[in-house]
Amino acid sequence: MVPSSALSPRSKSIANLSEIGLELIRTCGAPAHSLPLVDTYFTRLPPSETLPRSALCLANNGWIWDADPLQNFALRPSKAYLRREVIAWGDCVKLRYGDGPQSNPWLWEYMTAYVETLATMFDGFRIDNCHSTPLNIGVYLLDKARVINPNLYVAAELFTGSEETDLMFVSRLGINSLIREAYNGWDTKEFSRLLYRYGLGKPIGSMDAACLTSAADIPSPFAHGPSRPGIVTPLQGSVPHALLFDLTHDNETPLSKRTAEDALSTGALVAFTWAAIGSVKGFDDIYPKHLNIVSDSRKYEVVESGEYKGVAEVKRLLNHLHSEMVLDGFTEGHVHQENDLIESFDIKYIVLHRVQPITQKGYLLVAHTAFRKGDKERGWVDPIKLRRTKAKFIYGASIDIPSYEAPVDTTTLRGLPSTLKQITDFVPKEGVDGDEPYTEIIVPDTFPPGSILVFETQMQGIDPTLDDFCKAGVDEAFGDLDFVDLNVLLHRCDGEEKDATRGEIGTYNVPNQGNLVYCGLEGWMHPLRHIMKFNDLGHPLCGHLREGTWAMDYVHTRLDKQVKTFPRLAKPAAWFKERFDKIKATVPSFLRPKYFAIVIFEAYKAARRTVMEQCSEFVSNGHSFTQDLALTSVQMYGLVQSASLDPGKPVPSLAAGLPHFASSWARCWGRDVFISLRGLFLTTGNYDAAKKHILAFCSTLKHGLIPNLLDSIRNPRYNSRDSPWWMLQNIQDYVTMVPDGINILAEPVKRRFPLDDTWIAWDDPQAYSYSSTVAEIIQEILQRHALGISFREHNAGANLDMQMKDEGFNIE
């Protein structure tokens, strides 16, 4: 005998396989035709006088690990059968369809007739291993079936290994539900993920329905006739709908994969999901072993009326509860894994809570999963605290299975003997934490793995009309604001806000995210758009809102503090405060993000409507993209203390860019103003702001130029040769676009500097001592350029520009 140490790795593998084969023979007996050592790859038909022997050998169907589902592994050039890569099924064979009906007319006609017959008999199809069926065949046959039964429901088993490929199969075949299985979760964490992914619905406190749904007129579907009032909810996309099984017919039993007791907890968790659900009798009756559904000829055990086996009694109760939650719209849920691992205890609790988002009624399930055989302990789990919520005990049970030995019966299918032990007289604890009442659920001392508790919950103190209250009166509160007020309400970057409030207020800092881009509503809308669209309640802003009400206080107090300068902001400030005060007094902390979003989004929409009402018809009646662009005219035009169009007092001005050119000398640039003025002011209809900027820059004309850096007209800098030409173009646009716009040419303008271009301070007696009309200023610009421009900048040197060489201050 050769020692194993002398064998090559390949020889060792062969030797190991031989040892396994011998052990199987010793244990199960020698292989036979009816009991082969491995599944056969081919089915051989009886001899035929008309067909050659080669035509009587058919390849068994099957599947391949990690294969490309779009490739037919039974066709050339595939060598999957020769390489024994196929995990074969012995009860069905591959059919040679070819590329289409022309390849095998008889087979396509035969299978079409078969599928059409099924469609007349059944309202739904289940496609096993859909990924193993060539896509063109599935599309063709399902199309034929839907001609017979247009409402055919198609559920499919699909394991492509890629969500993108899954979606392709779903869309091409028109699959209604993909079959998912709870027992694919190999531990509590993965099981919780499956429940969240396929059965959660929307998280509790979701914002999309409350915020993004709106009333609208629905056009006639016939392209003519009156429109109809309706409710519009944007479709955000979702994973394919799930038909979630606790266990399917062709997979191992709870006893094989986890423990027999786990049937109770897993069955309950599946029933609590927002999904279509399914099961098999073997799961409910707790069959000890997987059945061979093709060859097993035993009959089901018949029970008397009102008698139940295994977990069937609990499943009946929970299935009724599942139907109630679906029909009554318990669309929101929360799934949480409690105390997964503490010290040496492998503790597996999952809590699943379903809530009706309007009434805030809910049902809560506490399930002690049973992944580990032999574990009978309650283990450790923290008390489950429900804030501002009362809980009423409905049902509780554990299951006792004294033995895992399968009862021997050659004629009848029987489950493991078991006893359901109901939990009675459970009373949740109630208390007050700070100013917030709560209910606390403490798991009983006797609560072995597999046990469940079911509660009915009802949130306390929340007004069912709160959603409507948060939206009420918004147009009245925001309808009187002008463009400058709206700049404060919607925008203001950090530099603008600090300048306008003398450093008292800046942009809001969200922990773990950073400062918002704007102080106004647009600053909040930037993260909220993502949160509302995807219900991302794990976002740092949502966590911050759950921790406290500081963000709510900031929104209305920053407006309150600026009412003296902007008196029309008093109404919006009061509107915000009234709503946030009610939210703080009645809403539990976990729902604050939702109601904060409702208030902010309603205010944003109202402010946007107010902007559009004051814009030109081109904007107000235009596409939403046009209106989005028009909002930049509000974003860039506002009032700060250190930059103005008047050297004697602060007046609103246009920023050259944000956030870097927000205030002081860097805010208002001649070139930037007149490049953008047509789009920001003339196109949007803000003719007054356009006129004020034209007249302010006209007043500064010197050397035939207007300033590039205005600096509130106190210390303008003339270092831009193209700025006056941009201004002249805008004067021409003003004349042609504004009603009676030609009158601006006769508008008198007081001149900042004397005619001889001498530099003087803005408050010098010679400043503004004479006037010119806009038409005369146009003439002066043209004349000065025709004669030639030559001067040295005032205050040339390092004090003016540290980067400029001396000759750069000479303008020629």
mmCIF file of N, CA and C in Angstrom, residues 579-616:
data_model
loop_
_atom_site.group_PDB
_atom_site.id
_atom_site.type_symbol
_atom_site.label_atom_id
_atom_site.label_comp_id
_atom_site.label_asym_id
_atom_site.label_seq_id
_atom_site.Cartn_x
_atom_site.Cartn_y
_atom_site.Cartn_z
ATOM 1 N N ARG A 579 -46.232 75.573 12.902
ATOM 2 C CA ARG A 579 -46.192 74.170 12.520
ATOM 3 C C ARG A 579 -45.140 73.389 13.294
ATOM 4 N N PHE A 580 -43.972 73.973 13.458
ATOM 5 C CA PHE A 580 -42.926 73.269 14.195
ATOM 6 C C PHE A 580 -43.272 73.113 15.668
ATOM 7 N N ASP A 581 -43.962 74.080 16.245
ATOM 8 C CA ASP A 581 -44.377 73.948 17.649
ATOM 9 C C ASP A 581 -45.313 72.756 17.829
ATOM 10 N N LYS A 582 -46.232 72.574 16.883
ATOM 11 C CA LYS A 582 -47.162 71.449 17.000
ATOM 12 C C LYS A 582 -46.435 70.128 16.781
ATOM 13 N N ILE A 583 -45.500 70.105 15.858
ATOM 14 C CA ILE A 583 -44.723 68.877 15.623
ATOM 15 C C ILE A 583 -43.934 68.515 16.865
ATOM 16 N N LYS A 584 -43.296 69.507 17.471
ATOM 17 C CA LYS A 584 -42.493 69.232 18.672
ATOM 18 C C LYS A 584 -43.360 68.722 19.821
ATOM 19 N N ALA A 585 -44.599 69.194 19.903
ATOM 20 C CA ALA A 585 -45.462 68.835 21.028
ATOM 21 C C ALA A 585 -46.143 67.484 20.850
ATOM 22 N N THR A 586 -46.344 67.026 19.611
ATOM 23 C CA THR A 586 -47.188 65.844 19.398
ATOM 24 C C THR A 586 -46.522 64.684 18.682
ATOM 25 N N VAL A 587 -45.425 64.921 18.002
ATOM 26 C CA VAL A 587 -44.856 63.879 17.141
ATOM 27 C C VAL A 587 -43.681 63.194 17.843
ATOM 28 N N PRO A 588 -43.632 61.857 17.851
ATOM 29 C CA PRO A 588 -42.477 61.163 18.433
ATOM 30 C C PRO A 588 -41.219 61.447 17.627
ATOM 31 N N SER A 589 -40.101 61.288 18.261
ATOM 32 C CA SER A 589 -38.839 61.690 17.645
ATOM 33 C C SER A 589 -38.580 60.973 16.322
ATOM 34 N N PHE A 590 -39.013 59.700 16.186
ATOM 35 C CA PHE A 590 -38.693 58.974 14.960
ATOM 36 C C PHE A 590 -39.505 59.462 13.763
ATOM 37 N N LEU A 591 -40.567 60.256 14.006
ATOM 38 C CA LEU A 591 -41.354 60.799 12.904
ATOM 39 C C LEU A 591 -41.012 62.260 12.592
ATOM 40 N N ARG A 592 -40.112 62.861 13.368
ATOM 41 C CA ARG A 592 -39.762 64.265 13.098
ATOM 42 C C ARG A 592 -39.225 64.475 11.682
ATOM 43 N N PRO A 593 -38.345 63.582 11.160
ATOM 44 C CA PRO A 593 -37.856 63.814 9.795
ATOM 45 C C PRO A 593 -38.978 63.931 8.773
ATOM 46 N N LYS A 594 -40.001 63.090 8.900
ATOM 47 C CA LYS A 594 -41.107 63.124 7.943
ATOM 48 C C LYS A 594 -41.821 64.469 7.976
ATOM 49 N N TYR A 595 -42.181 64.937 9.163
ATOM 50 C CA TYR A 595 -42.968 66.161 9.242
ATOM 51 C C TYR A 595 -42.118 67.400 8.986
ATOM 52 N N PHE A 596 -40.845 67.339 9.318
ATOM 53 C CA PHE A 596 -39.936 68.423 8.932
ATOM 54 C C PHE A 596 -39.897 68.540 7.414
ATOM 55 N N ALA A 597 -39.807 67.402 6.734
ATOM 56 C CA ALA A 597 -39.756 67.398 5.274
ATOM 57 C C ALA A 597 -41.051 67.937 4.677
ATOM 58 N N ILE A 598 -42.189 67.556 5.257
ATOM 59 C CA ILE A 598 -43.467 68.062 4.736
ATOM 60 C C ILE A 598 -43.511 69.582 4.803
ATOM 61 N N VAL A 599 -43.125 70.141 5.947
ATOM 62 C CA VAL A 599 -43.179 71.603 6.135
ATOM 63 C C VAL A 599 -42.213 72.301 5.185
ATOM 64 N N ILE A 600 -40.978 71.828 5.142
ATOM 65 C CA ILE A 600 -39.971 72.484 4.300
ATOM 66 C C ILE A 600 -40.363 72.394 2.826
ATOM 67 N N PHE A 601 -40.820 71.230 2.404
ATOM 68 C CA PHE A 601 -41.139 71.064 0.979
ATOM 69 C C PHE A 601 -42.368 71.883 0.579
ATOM 70 N N GLU A 602 -43.375 71.942 1.454
ATOM 71 C CA GLU A 602 -44.546 72.767 1.149
ATOM 72 C C GLU A 602 -44.158 74.242 1.063
ATOM 73 N N ALA A 603 -43.306 74.682 1.985
ATOM 74 C CA ALA A 603 -42.851 76.071 1.951
ATOM 75 C C ALA A 603 -42.038 76.344 0.686
ATOM 76 N N TYR A 604 -41.195 75.394 0.316
ATOM 77 C CA TYR A 604 -40.382 75.570 -0.890
ATOM 78 C C TYR A 604 -41.262 75.679 -2.130
ATOM 79 N N LYS A 605 -42.258 74.804 -2.228
ATOM 80 C CA LYS A 605 -43.147 74.847 -3.393
ATOM 81 C C LYS A 605 -43.921 76.164 -3.436
ATOM 82 N N ALA A 606 -44.374 76.648 -2.273
ATOM 83 C CA ALA A 606 -45.102 77.915 -2.239
ATOM 84 C C ALA A 606 -44.196 79.078 -2.631
ATOM 85 N N ALA A 607 -42.960 79.076 -2.118
ATOM 86 C CA ALA A 607 -42.009 80.134 -2.482
ATOM 87 C C ALA A 607 -41.709 80.093 -3.973
ATOM 88 N N ARG A 608 -41.570 78.914 -4.501
ATOM 89 C CA ARG A 608 -41.323 78.772 -5.939
ATOM 90 C C ARG A 608 -42.504 79.315 -6.746
ATOM 91 N N ARG A 609 -43.734 78.992 -6.297
ATOM 92 C CA ARG A 609 -44.908 79.536 -6.993
ATOM 93 C C ARG A 609 -44.921 81.055 -6.949
ATOM 94 N N THR A 610 -44.530 81.621 -5.824
ATOM 95 C CA THR A 610 -44.489 83.080 -5.694
ATOM 96 C C THR A 610 -43.477 83.688 -6.657
ATOM 97 N N VAL A 611 -42.331 83.017 -6.820
ATOM 98 C CA VAL A 611 -41.343 83.486 -7.798
ATOM 99 C C VAL A 611 -41.947 83.470 -9.195
ATOM 100 N N MET A 612 -42.570 82.352 -9.555
ATOM 101 C CA MET A 612 -43.096 82.209 -10.920
ATOM 102 C C MET A 612 -44.205 83.211 -11.212
ATOM 103 N N GLU A 613 -45.011 83.526 -10.203
ATOM 104 C CA GLU A 613 -46.094 84.492 -10.401
ATOM 105 C C GLU A 613 -45.569 85.881 -10.724
ATOM 106 N N GLN A 614 -44.340 86.167 -10.277
ATOM 107 C CA GLN A 614 -43.763 87.489 -10.534
ATOM 108 C C GLN A 614 -42.866 87.502 -11.764
ATOM 109 N N CYS A 615 -42.674 86.347 -12.373
ATOM 110 C CA CYS A 615 -41.808 86.263 -13.551
ATOM 111 C C CYS A 615 -42.599 86.558 -14.829
ATOM 112 N N SER A 616 -41.881 86.659 -15.913
ATOM 113 C CA SER A 616 -42.488 86.884 -17.220
ATOM 114 C C SER A 616 -43.319 85.682 -17.643
#
